[in-house]
mmCIF file with all atom_site columns, C-alpha atoms and ligand atoms in Angstrom:
data_model
loop_
_atom_site.group_PDB
_atom_site.id
_atom_site.type_symbol
_atom_site.label_atom_id
_atom_site.label_alt_id
_atom_site.label_comp_id
_atom_site.label_asym_id
_atom_site.label_entity_id
_atom_site.label_seq_id
_atom_site.pdbx_PDB_ins_code
_atom_site.Cartn_x
_atom_site.Cartn_y
_atom_site.Cartn_z
_atom_site.occupancy
_atom_site.B_iso_or_equiv
_atom_site.pdbx_formal_charge
_atom_site.auth_seq_id
_atom_site.auth_comp_id
_atom_site.auth_asym_id
_atom_site.auth_atom_id
_atom_site.pdbx_PDB_model_num
ATOM   1   C CA  . MET A 1 1   ? -35.325 -12.763 101.094 1.00 94.00 ? 1   MET A CA  1
ATOM   2   C CA  . ALA A 1 2   ? -33.959 -11.349 97.809  1.00 95.00 ? 2   ALA A CA  1
ATOM   3   C CA  . ASP A 1 3   ? -30.436 -12.293 98.951  1.00 97.00 ? 3   ASP A CA  1
ATOM   4   C CA  . LYS A 1 4   ? -31.575 -15.840 99.741  1.00 97.00 ? 4   LYS A CA  1
ATOM   5   C CA  . CYS A 1 5   ? -33.338 -16.157 96.357  1.00 97.00 ? 5   CYS A CA  1
ATOM   6   C CA  . HIS A 1 6   ? -30.229 -14.821 94.624  1.00 97.00 ? 6   HIS A CA  1
ATOM   7   C CA  . SER A 1 7   ? -27.879 -17.236 96.358  1.00 98.00 ? 7   SER A CA  1
ATOM   8   C CA  . LEU A 1 8   ? -30.118 -20.227 95.540  1.00 97.00 ? 8   LEU A CA  1
ATOM   9   C CA  . ILE A 1 9   ? -30.270 -19.171 91.875  1.00 98.00 ? 9   ILE A CA  1
ATOM   10  C CA  . THR A 1 10  ? -26.473 -18.838 91.868  1.00 98.00 ? 10  THR A CA  1
ATOM   11  C CA  . GLU A 1 11  ? -26.142 -22.306 93.405  1.00 97.00 ? 11  GLU A CA  1
ATOM   12  C CA  . ARG A 1 12  ? -28.740 -24.145 91.288  1.00 97.00 ? 12  ARG A CA  1
ATOM   13  C CA  . GLY A 1 13  ? -29.222 -21.986 88.221  1.00 97.00 ? 13  GLY A CA  1
ATOM   14  C CA  . TRP A 1 14  ? -32.931 -21.589 88.951  1.00 98.00 ? 14  TRP A CA  1
ATOM   15  C CA  . GLY A 1 15  ? -35.237 -20.560 91.782  1.00 98.00 ? 15  GLY A CA  1
ATOM   16  C CA  . PHE A 1 16  ? -37.690 -17.816 92.686  1.00 98.00 ? 16  PHE A CA  1
ATOM   17  C CA  . TRP A 1 17  ? -37.100 -15.219 89.991  1.00 98.00 ? 17  TRP A CA  1
ATOM   18  C CA  . ALA A 1 18  ? -37.874 -11.517 90.132  1.00 98.00 ? 18  ALA A CA  1
ATOM   19  C CA  . ALA A 1 19  ? -41.008 -10.759 88.105  1.00 98.00 ? 19  ALA A CA  1
ATOM   20  C CA  . GLU A 1 20  ? -41.039 -7.576  86.060  1.00 98.00 ? 20  GLU A CA  1
ATOM   21  C CA  . LEU A 1 21  ? -43.504 -5.855  83.755  1.00 98.00 ? 21  LEU A CA  1
ATOM   22  C CA  . LYS A 1 22  ? -42.329 -6.449  80.198  1.00 97.00 ? 22  LYS A CA  1
ATOM   23  C CA  . GLU A 1 23  ? -43.062 -2.890  79.074  1.00 97.00 ? 23  GLU A CA  1
ATOM   24  C CA  . SER A 1 24  ? -41.235 -1.053  81.871  1.00 98.00 ? 24  SER A CA  1
ATOM   25  C CA  . ASN A 1 25  ? -39.097 -3.620  83.718  1.00 98.00 ? 25  ASN A CA  1
ATOM   26  C CA  . GLN A 1 26  ? -40.862 -2.546  86.903  1.00 98.00 ? 26  GLN A CA  1
ATOM   27  C CA  . PHE A 1 27  ? -40.338 -5.097  89.671  1.00 98.00 ? 27  PHE A CA  1
ATOM   28  C CA  . VAL A 1 28  ? -43.710 -6.572  90.700  1.00 98.00 ? 28  VAL A CA  1
ATOM   29  C CA  . GLY A 1 29  ? -42.835 -9.589  92.868  1.00 98.00 ? 29  GLY A CA  1
ATOM   30  C CA  . PHE A 1 30  ? -41.393 -13.064 92.494  1.00 98.00 ? 30  PHE A CA  1
ATOM   31  C CA  . VAL A 1 31  ? -42.459 -16.245 90.724  1.00 98.00 ? 31  VAL A CA  1
ATOM   32  C CA  . GLY A 1 32  ? -40.485 -19.420 90.314  1.00 98.00 ? 32  GLY A CA  1
ATOM   33  C CA  . LEU A 1 33  ? -39.329 -22.828 91.406  1.00 98.00 ? 33  LEU A CA  1
ATOM   34  C CA  . HIS A 1 34  ? -38.039 -23.938 94.773  1.00 98.00 ? 34  HIS A CA  1
ATOM   35  C CA  . ILE A 1 35  ? -37.035 -27.054 96.680  1.00 98.00 ? 35  ILE A CA  1
ATOM   36  C CA  . PRO A 1 36  ? -38.769 -26.718 100.064 1.00 96.00 ? 36  PRO A CA  1
ATOM   37  C CA  . SER A 1 37  ? -36.244 -26.891 102.884 1.00 92.00 ? 37  SER A CA  1
ATOM   38  C CA  . ASP A 1 38  ? -38.825 -28.583 105.146 1.00 90.00 ? 38  ASP A CA  1
ATOM   39  C CA  . GLN A 1 39  ? -39.546 -32.281 105.041 1.00 93.00 ? 39  GLN A CA  1
ATOM   40  C CA  . LEU A 1 40  ? -43.128 -32.414 103.747 1.00 96.00 ? 40  LEU A CA  1
ATOM   41  C CA  . PRO A 1 41  ? -45.433 -35.440 103.362 1.00 96.00 ? 41  PRO A CA  1
ATOM   42  C CA  . PHE A 1 42  ? -44.778 -35.430 99.600  1.00 97.00 ? 42  PHE A CA  1
ATOM   43  C CA  . SER A 1 43  ? -41.009 -34.710 99.711  1.00 97.00 ? 43  SER A CA  1
ATOM   44  C CA  . PRO A 1 44  ? -38.778 -34.735 97.772  1.00 97.00 ? 44  PRO A CA  1
ATOM   45  C CA  . CYS A 1 45  ? -40.396 -32.235 95.443  1.00 98.00 ? 45  CYS A CA  1
ATOM   46  C CA  . VAL A 1 46  ? -39.972 -29.019 93.503  1.00 98.00 ? 46  VAL A CA  1
ATOM   47  C CA  . GLU A 1 47  ? -42.635 -26.421 94.163  1.00 98.00 ? 47  GLU A CA  1
ATOM   48  C CA  . ILE A 1 48  ? -43.838 -23.496 92.133  1.00 98.00 ? 48  ILE A CA  1
ATOM   49  C CA  . GLY A 1 49  ? -44.613 -20.327 94.065  1.00 98.00 ? 49  GLY A CA  1
ATOM   50  C CA  . TRP A 1 50  ? -45.546 -16.679 93.637  1.00 98.00 ? 50  TRP A CA  1
ATOM   51  C CA  . ARG A 1 51  ? -46.032 -13.407 95.445  1.00 98.00 ? 51  ARG A CA  1
ATOM   52  C CA  . LEU A 1 52  ? -46.929 -10.136 93.751  1.00 98.00 ? 52  LEU A CA  1
ATOM   53  C CA  . ALA A 1 53  ? -47.289 -6.629  95.149  1.00 98.00 ? 53  ALA A CA  1
ATOM   54  C CA  . TYR A 1 54  ? -50.973 -5.969  95.762  1.00 98.00 ? 54  TYR A CA  1
ATOM   55  C CA  . GLN A 1 55  ? -51.345 -3.306  93.067  1.00 98.00 ? 55  GLN A CA  1
ATOM   56  C CA  . HIS A 1 56  ? -50.420 -5.943  90.474  1.00 98.00 ? 56  HIS A CA  1
ATOM   57  C CA  . TRP A 1 57  ? -53.089 -8.460  91.443  1.00 98.00 ? 57  TRP A CA  1
ATOM   58  C CA  . GLY A 1 58  ? -56.015 -9.119  89.126  1.00 98.00 ? 58  GLY A CA  1
ATOM   59  C CA  . LYS A 1 59  ? -54.115 -8.703  85.845  1.00 98.00 ? 59  LYS A CA  1
ATOM   60  C CA  . GLY A 1 60  ? -53.124 -12.286 85.092  1.00 98.00 ? 60  GLY A CA  1
ATOM   61  C CA  . LEU A 1 61  ? -49.454 -11.618 85.791  1.00 98.00 ? 61  LEU A CA  1
ATOM   62  C CA  . ALA A 1 62  ? -48.931 -14.470 88.278  1.00 98.00 ? 62  ALA A CA  1
ATOM   63  C CA  . THR A 1 63  ? -50.429 -17.010 85.906  1.00 98.00 ? 63  THR A CA  1
ATOM   64  C CA  . GLU A 1 64  ? -48.433 -15.691 82.941  1.00 98.00 ? 64  GLU A CA  1
ATOM   65  C CA  . ALA A 1 65  ? -45.172 -15.816 84.892  1.00 98.00 ? 65  ALA A CA  1
ATOM   66  C CA  . ALA A 1 66  ? -45.986 -19.207 86.396  1.00 98.00 ? 66  ALA A CA  1
ATOM   67  C CA  . ASN A 1 67  ? -46.574 -20.653 82.928  1.00 98.00 ? 67  ASN A CA  1
ATOM   68  C CA  . GLY A 1 68  ? -43.089 -19.431 82.031  1.00 98.00 ? 68  GLY A CA  1
ATOM   69  C CA  . ALA A 1 69  ? -41.673 -21.076 85.145  1.00 98.00 ? 69  ALA A CA  1
ATOM   70  C CA  . LEU A 1 70  ? -43.428 -24.350 84.237  1.00 98.00 ? 70  LEU A CA  1
ATOM   71  C CA  . ASN A 1 71  ? -41.863 -24.186 80.770  1.00 98.00 ? 71  ASN A CA  1
ATOM   72  C CA  . VAL A 1 72  ? -38.440 -23.985 82.429  1.00 98.00 ? 72  VAL A CA  1
ATOM   73  C CA  . ALA A 1 73  ? -39.320 -26.814 84.830  1.00 98.00 ? 73  ALA A CA  1
ATOM   74  C CA  . PHE A 1 74  ? -40.448 -29.208 82.148  1.00 98.00 ? 74  PHE A CA  1
ATOM   75  C CA  . GLU A 1 75  ? -38.617 -28.171 78.979  1.00 97.00 ? 75  GLU A CA  1
ATOM   76  C CA  . VAL A 1 76  ? -35.265 -27.001 80.363  1.00 97.00 ? 76  VAL A CA  1
ATOM   77  C CA  . LEU A 1 77  ? -34.820 -28.815 83.679  1.00 98.00 ? 77  LEU A CA  1
ATOM   78  C CA  . HIS A 1 78  ? -36.768 -31.905 82.532  1.00 97.00 ? 78  HIS A CA  1
ATOM   79  C CA  . LEU A 1 79  ? -38.496 -32.298 85.885  1.00 98.00 ? 79  LEU A CA  1
ATOM   80  C CA  . ARG A 1 80  ? -41.238 -34.921 85.964  1.00 97.00 ? 80  ARG A CA  1
ATOM   81  C CA  . GLU A 1 81  ? -43.587 -33.183 88.397  1.00 98.00 ? 81  GLU A CA  1
ATOM   82  C CA  . ILE A 1 82  ? -44.170 -29.792 90.018  1.00 98.00 ? 82  ILE A CA  1
ATOM   83  C CA  . VAL A 1 83  ? -46.199 -29.274 93.187  1.00 98.00 ? 83  VAL A CA  1
ATOM   84  C CA  . ALA A 1 84  ? -47.819 -26.231 94.748  1.00 98.00 ? 84  ALA A CA  1
ATOM   85  C CA  . PHE A 1 85  ? -49.345 -25.793 98.159  1.00 98.00 ? 85  PHE A CA  1
ATOM   86  C CA  . THR A 1 86  ? -50.984 -23.086 100.194 1.00 98.00 ? 86  THR A CA  1
ATOM   87  C CA  . ALA A 1 87  ? -53.309 -22.557 103.149 1.00 98.00 ? 87  ALA A CA  1
ATOM   88  C CA  . VAL A 1 88  ? -56.732 -23.921 102.184 1.00 98.00 ? 88  VAL A CA  1
ATOM   89  C CA  . GLY A 1 89  ? -58.283 -20.444 102.496 1.00 97.00 ? 89  GLY A CA  1
ATOM   90  C CA  . ASN A 1 90  ? -55.830 -18.781 100.100 1.00 98.00 ? 90  ASN A CA  1
ATOM   91  C CA  . TYR A 1 91  ? -58.301 -18.783 97.238  1.00 98.00 ? 91  TYR A CA  1
ATOM   92  C CA  . ARG A 1 92  ? -56.322 -16.419 94.993  1.00 98.00 ? 92  ARG A CA  1
ATOM   93  C CA  . SER A 1 93  ? -53.262 -18.666 95.107  1.00 98.00 ? 93  SER A CA  1
ATOM   94  C CA  . ARG A 1 94  ? -55.417 -21.762 94.582  1.00 98.00 ? 94  ARG A CA  1
ATOM   95  C CA  . ALA A 1 95  ? -57.019 -20.060 91.578  1.00 98.00 ? 95  ALA A CA  1
ATOM   96  C CA  . VAL A 1 96  ? -53.558 -19.620 90.037  1.00 98.00 ? 96  VAL A CA  1
ATOM   97  C CA  . MET A 1 97  ? -52.902 -23.349 90.572  1.00 98.00 ? 97  MET A CA  1
ATOM   98  C CA  . GLU A 1 98  ? -56.225 -24.183 88.948  1.00 98.00 ? 98  GLU A CA  1
ATOM   99  C CA  . ARG A 1 99  ? -55.577 -21.866 85.984  1.00 98.00 ? 99  ARG A CA  1
ATOM   100 C CA  . LEU A 1 100 ? -52.307 -23.754 85.501  1.00 98.00 ? 100 LEU A CA  1
ATOM   101 C CA  . ARG A 1 101 ? -54.444 -26.926 85.413  1.00 97.00 ? 101 ARG A CA  1
ATOM   102 C CA  . MET A 1 102 ? -52.680 -28.411 88.424  1.00 98.00 ? 102 MET A CA  1
ATOM   103 C CA  . GLN A 1 103 ? -54.571 -31.291 90.066  1.00 98.00 ? 103 GLN A CA  1
ATOM   104 C CA  . GLU A 1 104 ? -55.903 -30.822 93.589  1.00 98.00 ? 104 GLU A CA  1
ATOM   105 C CA  . SER A 1 105 ? -54.316 -33.669 95.559  1.00 98.00 ? 105 SER A CA  1
ATOM   106 C CA  . GLY A 1 106 ? -55.515 -33.537 99.161  1.00 98.00 ? 106 GLY A CA  1
ATOM   107 C CA  . THR A 1 107 ? -54.616 -31.611 102.293 1.00 98.00 ? 107 THR A CA  1
ATOM   108 C CA  . PHE A 1 108 ? -51.939 -31.760 104.971 1.00 97.00 ? 108 PHE A CA  1
ATOM   109 C CA  . ASP A 1 109 ? -51.102 -29.918 108.192 1.00 97.00 ? 109 ASP A CA  1
ATOM   110 C CA  . HIS A 1 110 ? -48.060 -27.698 107.692 1.00 96.00 ? 110 HIS A CA  1
ATOM   111 C CA  . HIS A 1 111 ? -45.862 -28.420 110.712 1.00 93.00 ? 111 HIS A CA  1
ATOM   112 C CA  . GLN A 1 112 ? -44.350 -24.922 110.631 1.00 93.00 ? 112 GLN A CA  1
ATOM   113 C CA  . VAL A 1 113 ? -47.736 -23.321 111.282 1.00 95.00 ? 113 VAL A CA  1
ATOM   114 C CA  . PRO A 1 114 ? -48.878 -23.486 114.924 1.00 96.00 ? 114 PRO A CA  1
ATOM   115 C CA  . GLU A 1 115 ? -51.639 -25.915 115.848 1.00 95.00 ? 115 GLU A CA  1
ATOM   116 C CA  . GLY A 1 116 ? -54.976 -24.127 116.044 1.00 95.00 ? 116 GLY A CA  1
ATOM   117 C CA  . SER A 1 117 ? -54.031 -21.582 113.362 1.00 97.00 ? 117 SER A CA  1
ATOM   118 C CA  . ALA A 1 118 ? -56.460 -21.283 110.467 1.00 94.00 ? 118 ALA A CA  1
ATOM   119 C CA  . LEU A 1 119 ? -53.401 -21.274 108.190 1.00 97.00 ? 119 LEU A CA  1
ATOM   120 C CA  . ARG A 1 120 ? -52.170 -24.711 109.293 1.00 97.00 ? 120 ARG A CA  1
ATOM   121 C CA  . LYS A 1 121 ? -54.271 -26.838 106.938 1.00 98.00 ? 121 LYS A CA  1
ATOM   122 C CA  . HIS A 1 122 ? -52.755 -26.675 103.469 1.00 98.00 ? 122 HIS A CA  1
ATOM   123 C CA  . CYS A 1 123 ? -53.922 -28.038 100.153 1.00 98.00 ? 123 CYS A CA  1
ATOM   124 C CA  . LEU A 1 124 ? -51.575 -29.700 97.722  1.00 98.00 ? 124 LEU A CA  1
ATOM   125 C CA  . TYR A 1 125 ? -51.728 -29.439 93.946  1.00 98.00 ? 125 TYR A CA  1
ATOM   126 C CA  . ARG A 1 126 ? -49.634 -31.480 91.530  1.00 98.00 ? 126 ARG A CA  1
ATOM   127 C CA  . LEU A 1 127 ? -48.813 -31.177 87.847  1.00 98.00 ? 127 LEU A CA  1
ATOM   128 C CA  . ALA A 1 128 ? -47.044 -33.999 86.007  1.00 98.00 ? 128 ALA A CA  1
ATOM   129 C CA  . TYR A 1 129 ? -45.137 -33.323 82.809  1.00 97.00 ? 129 TYR A CA  1
ATOM   130 C CA  . GLU A 1 130 ? -47.207 -35.976 81.010  1.00 94.00 ? 130 GLU A CA  1
ATOM   131 C CA  . THR A 1 131 ? -50.528 -34.337 81.897  1.00 91.00 ? 131 THR A CA  1
ATOM   132 C CA  . ARG A 1 132 ? -49.666 -30.632 81.463  1.00 88.00 ? 132 ARG A CA  1
ATOM   133 C CA  . ASP A 1 133 ? -51.080 -30.289 77.973  1.00 79.00 ? 133 ASP A CA  1
ATOM   134 C CA  . ALA A 1 134 ? -53.496 -33.224 78.130  1.00 69.00 ? 134 ALA A CA  1
HETATM 135 C C1  . COA B 2 .   ? -51.396 -15.422 94.790  1.00 60.27 ? 201 COA B C1  1
HETATM 136 C C2  . COA B 2 .   ? -51.304 -14.163 93.925  1.00 60.27 ? 201 COA B C2  1
HETATM 137 C C3  . COA B 2 .   ? -49.954 -14.092 93.216  1.00 60.27 ? 201 COA B C3  1
HETATM 138 C C4  . COA B 2 .   ? -52.448 -14.258 92.879  1.00 60.27 ? 201 COA B C4  1
HETATM 139 O O1  . COA B 2 .   ? -52.537 -13.046 92.175  1.00 60.27 ? 201 COA B O1  1
HETATM 140 P P1  . COA B 2 .   ? -53.772 -12.828 91.161  1.00 60.27 ? 201 COA B P1  1
HETATM 141 O O2  . COA B 2 .   ? -53.669 -11.461 90.641  1.00 60.27 ? 201 COA B O2  1
HETATM 142 O O3  . COA B 2 .   ? -55.029 -13.264 91.826  1.00 60.27 ? 201 COA B O3  1
HETATM 143 O O4  . COA B 2 .   ? -53.496 -13.917 90.008  1.00 60.27 ? 201 COA B O4  1
HETATM 144 P P2  . COA B 2 .   ? -53.137 -13.614 88.470  1.00 60.27 ? 201 COA B P2  1
HETATM 145 O O5  . COA B 2 .   ? -51.993 -12.681 88.406  1.00 60.27 ? 201 COA B O5  1
HETATM 146 O O6  . COA B 2 .   ? -53.041 -14.926 87.814  1.00 60.27 ? 201 COA B O6  1
HETATM 147 O O7  . COA B 2 .   ? -54.416 -12.797 87.973  1.00 60.27 ? 201 COA B O7  1
HETATM 148 C C5  . COA B 2 .   ? -55.665 -13.441 87.795  1.00 60.27 ? 201 COA B C5  1
HETATM 149 C C6  . COA B 2 .   ? -56.765 -12.408 87.744  1.00 60.27 ? 201 COA B C6  1
HETATM 150 O O8  . COA B 2 .   ? -56.437 -11.434 86.755  1.00 60.27 ? 201 COA B O8  1
HETATM 151 C C7  . COA B 2 .   ? -57.568 -11.313 85.845  1.00 60.27 ? 201 COA B C7  1
HETATM 152 N N1  . COA B 2 .   ? -57.027 -10.842 84.547  1.00 60.27 ? 201 COA B N1  1
HETATM 153 C C8  . COA B 2 .   ? -57.103 -9.559  84.144  1.00 60.27 ? 201 COA B C8  1
HETATM 154 N N2  . COA B 2 .   ? -56.498 -9.426  82.966  1.00 60.27 ? 201 COA B N2  1
HETATM 155 C C9  . COA B 2 .   ? -56.023 -10.644 82.619  1.00 60.27 ? 201 COA B C9  1
HETATM 156 C C10 . COA B 2 .   ? -55.316 -11.136 81.503  1.00 60.27 ? 201 COA B C10 1
HETATM 157 N N3  . COA B 2 .   ? -54.975 -10.330 80.504  1.00 60.27 ? 201 COA B N3  1
HETATM 158 N N4  . COA B 2 .   ? -54.973 -12.432 81.478  1.00 60.27 ? 201 COA B N4  1
HETATM 159 C C11 . COA B 2 .   ? -55.325 -13.261 82.483  1.00 60.27 ? 201 COA B C11 1
HETATM 160 N N5  . COA B 2 .   ? -56.012 -12.857 83.587  1.00 60.27 ? 201 COA B N5  1
HETATM 161 C C12 . COA B 2 .   ? -56.350 -11.546 83.632  1.00 60.27 ? 201 COA B C12 1
HETATM 162 C C13 . COA B 2 .   ? -58.194 -12.672 85.888  1.00 60.27 ? 201 COA B C13 1
HETATM 163 O O9  . COA B 2 .   ? -59.523 -12.631 85.447  1.00 60.27 ? 201 COA B O9  1
HETATM 164 C C14 . COA B 2 .   ? -58.113 -12.954 87.387  1.00 60.27 ? 201 COA B C14 1
HETATM 165 O O10 . COA B 2 .   ? -59.071 -12.153 88.039  1.00 60.27 ? 201 COA B O10 1
HETATM 166 P P3  . COA B 2 .   ? -59.998 -12.723 89.241  1.00 60.27 ? 201 COA B P3  1
HETATM 167 O O11 . COA B 2 .   ? -59.077 -13.063 90.359  1.00 60.27 ? 201 COA B O11 1
HETATM 168 O O12 . COA B 2 .   ? -60.882 -11.576 89.532  1.00 60.27 ? 201 COA B O12 1
HETATM 169 O O13 . COA B 2 .   ? -60.686 -13.926 88.708  1.00 60.27 ? 201 COA B O13 1
HETATM 170 C C15 . COA B 2 .   ? -51.503 -12.896 94.787  1.00 60.27 ? 201 COA B C15 1
HETATM 171 O O14 . COA B 2 .   ? -52.783 -12.961 95.387  1.00 60.27 ? 201 COA B O14 1
HETATM 172 C C16 . COA B 2 .   ? -50.454 -12.768 95.895  1.00 60.27 ? 201 COA B C16 1
HETATM 173 O O15 . COA B 2 .   ? -49.327 -12.332 95.654  1.00 60.27 ? 201 COA B O15 1
HETATM 174 N N6  . COA B 2 .   ? -50.826 -13.163 97.125  1.00 60.27 ? 201 COA B N6  1
HETATM 175 C C17 . COA B 2 .   ? -49.944 -13.036 98.267  1.00 60.27 ? 201 COA B C17 1
HETATM 176 C C18 . COA B 2 .   ? -48.868 -14.068 98.263  1.00 60.27 ? 201 COA B C18 1
HETATM 177 C C19 . COA B 2 .   ? -49.404 -15.467 98.314  1.00 60.27 ? 201 COA B C19 1
HETATM 178 O O16 . COA B 2 .   ? -50.453 -15.755 98.892  1.00 60.27 ? 201 COA B O16 1
HETATM 179 N N7  . COA B 2 .   ? -48.638 -16.351 97.676  1.00 60.27 ? 201 COA B N7  1
HETATM 180 C C20 . COA B 2 .   ? -48.919 -17.761 97.716  1.00 60.27 ? 201 COA B C20 1
HETATM 181 C C21 . COA B 2 .   ? -48.424 -18.327 98.992  1.00 60.27 ? 201 COA B C21 1
HETATM 182 S S1  . COA B 2 .   ? -48.474 -20.080 98.927  1.00 60.27 ? 201 COA B S1  1
#
């Protein structure tokens, strides 16, 4: 996965970045921007995503890094909108989206998750450049 992230960053100049602790440069996970390869009901889009090692949960690191990624999305790349999505039961990820003040924007069935799986129903959040600081 690191190789894939690296090659996309090389190709586009941005992507899912490694997240490190500022004080020690310890690698803690990834946070960043991505164009989903799947066709989704709201495509085309750029998503924001995150995954941290468990021992680094509960410290505000995902939200801090995601705010940095949103700054890049809106102030450097001049994107108009960022989306985020996750399984409806992934409350920790949804809480990050809500801390970023993304707007809950309905649900959809993720076609890559088998029918009948509790992970199939996803919720979508959106954040428009115009409303970020409103
Ligand atoms: C999603 C994920 C990144 C969220 O991590 P998280 O630690 O819950 O989120 P944050 O880093 O923003 O931390 C927020 C928590 O830190 C707390 N916190 C502690 N110190 C803090 C500080 N200085 N500033 C802000 N928050 C702080 C907050 O109160 C909050 O705690 P709470 O969850 O008890 O309310 C993590 O659960 C994860 O990696 N999950 C697996 C991968 C995954 O599901 N990714 C999404 C797939 S779509």
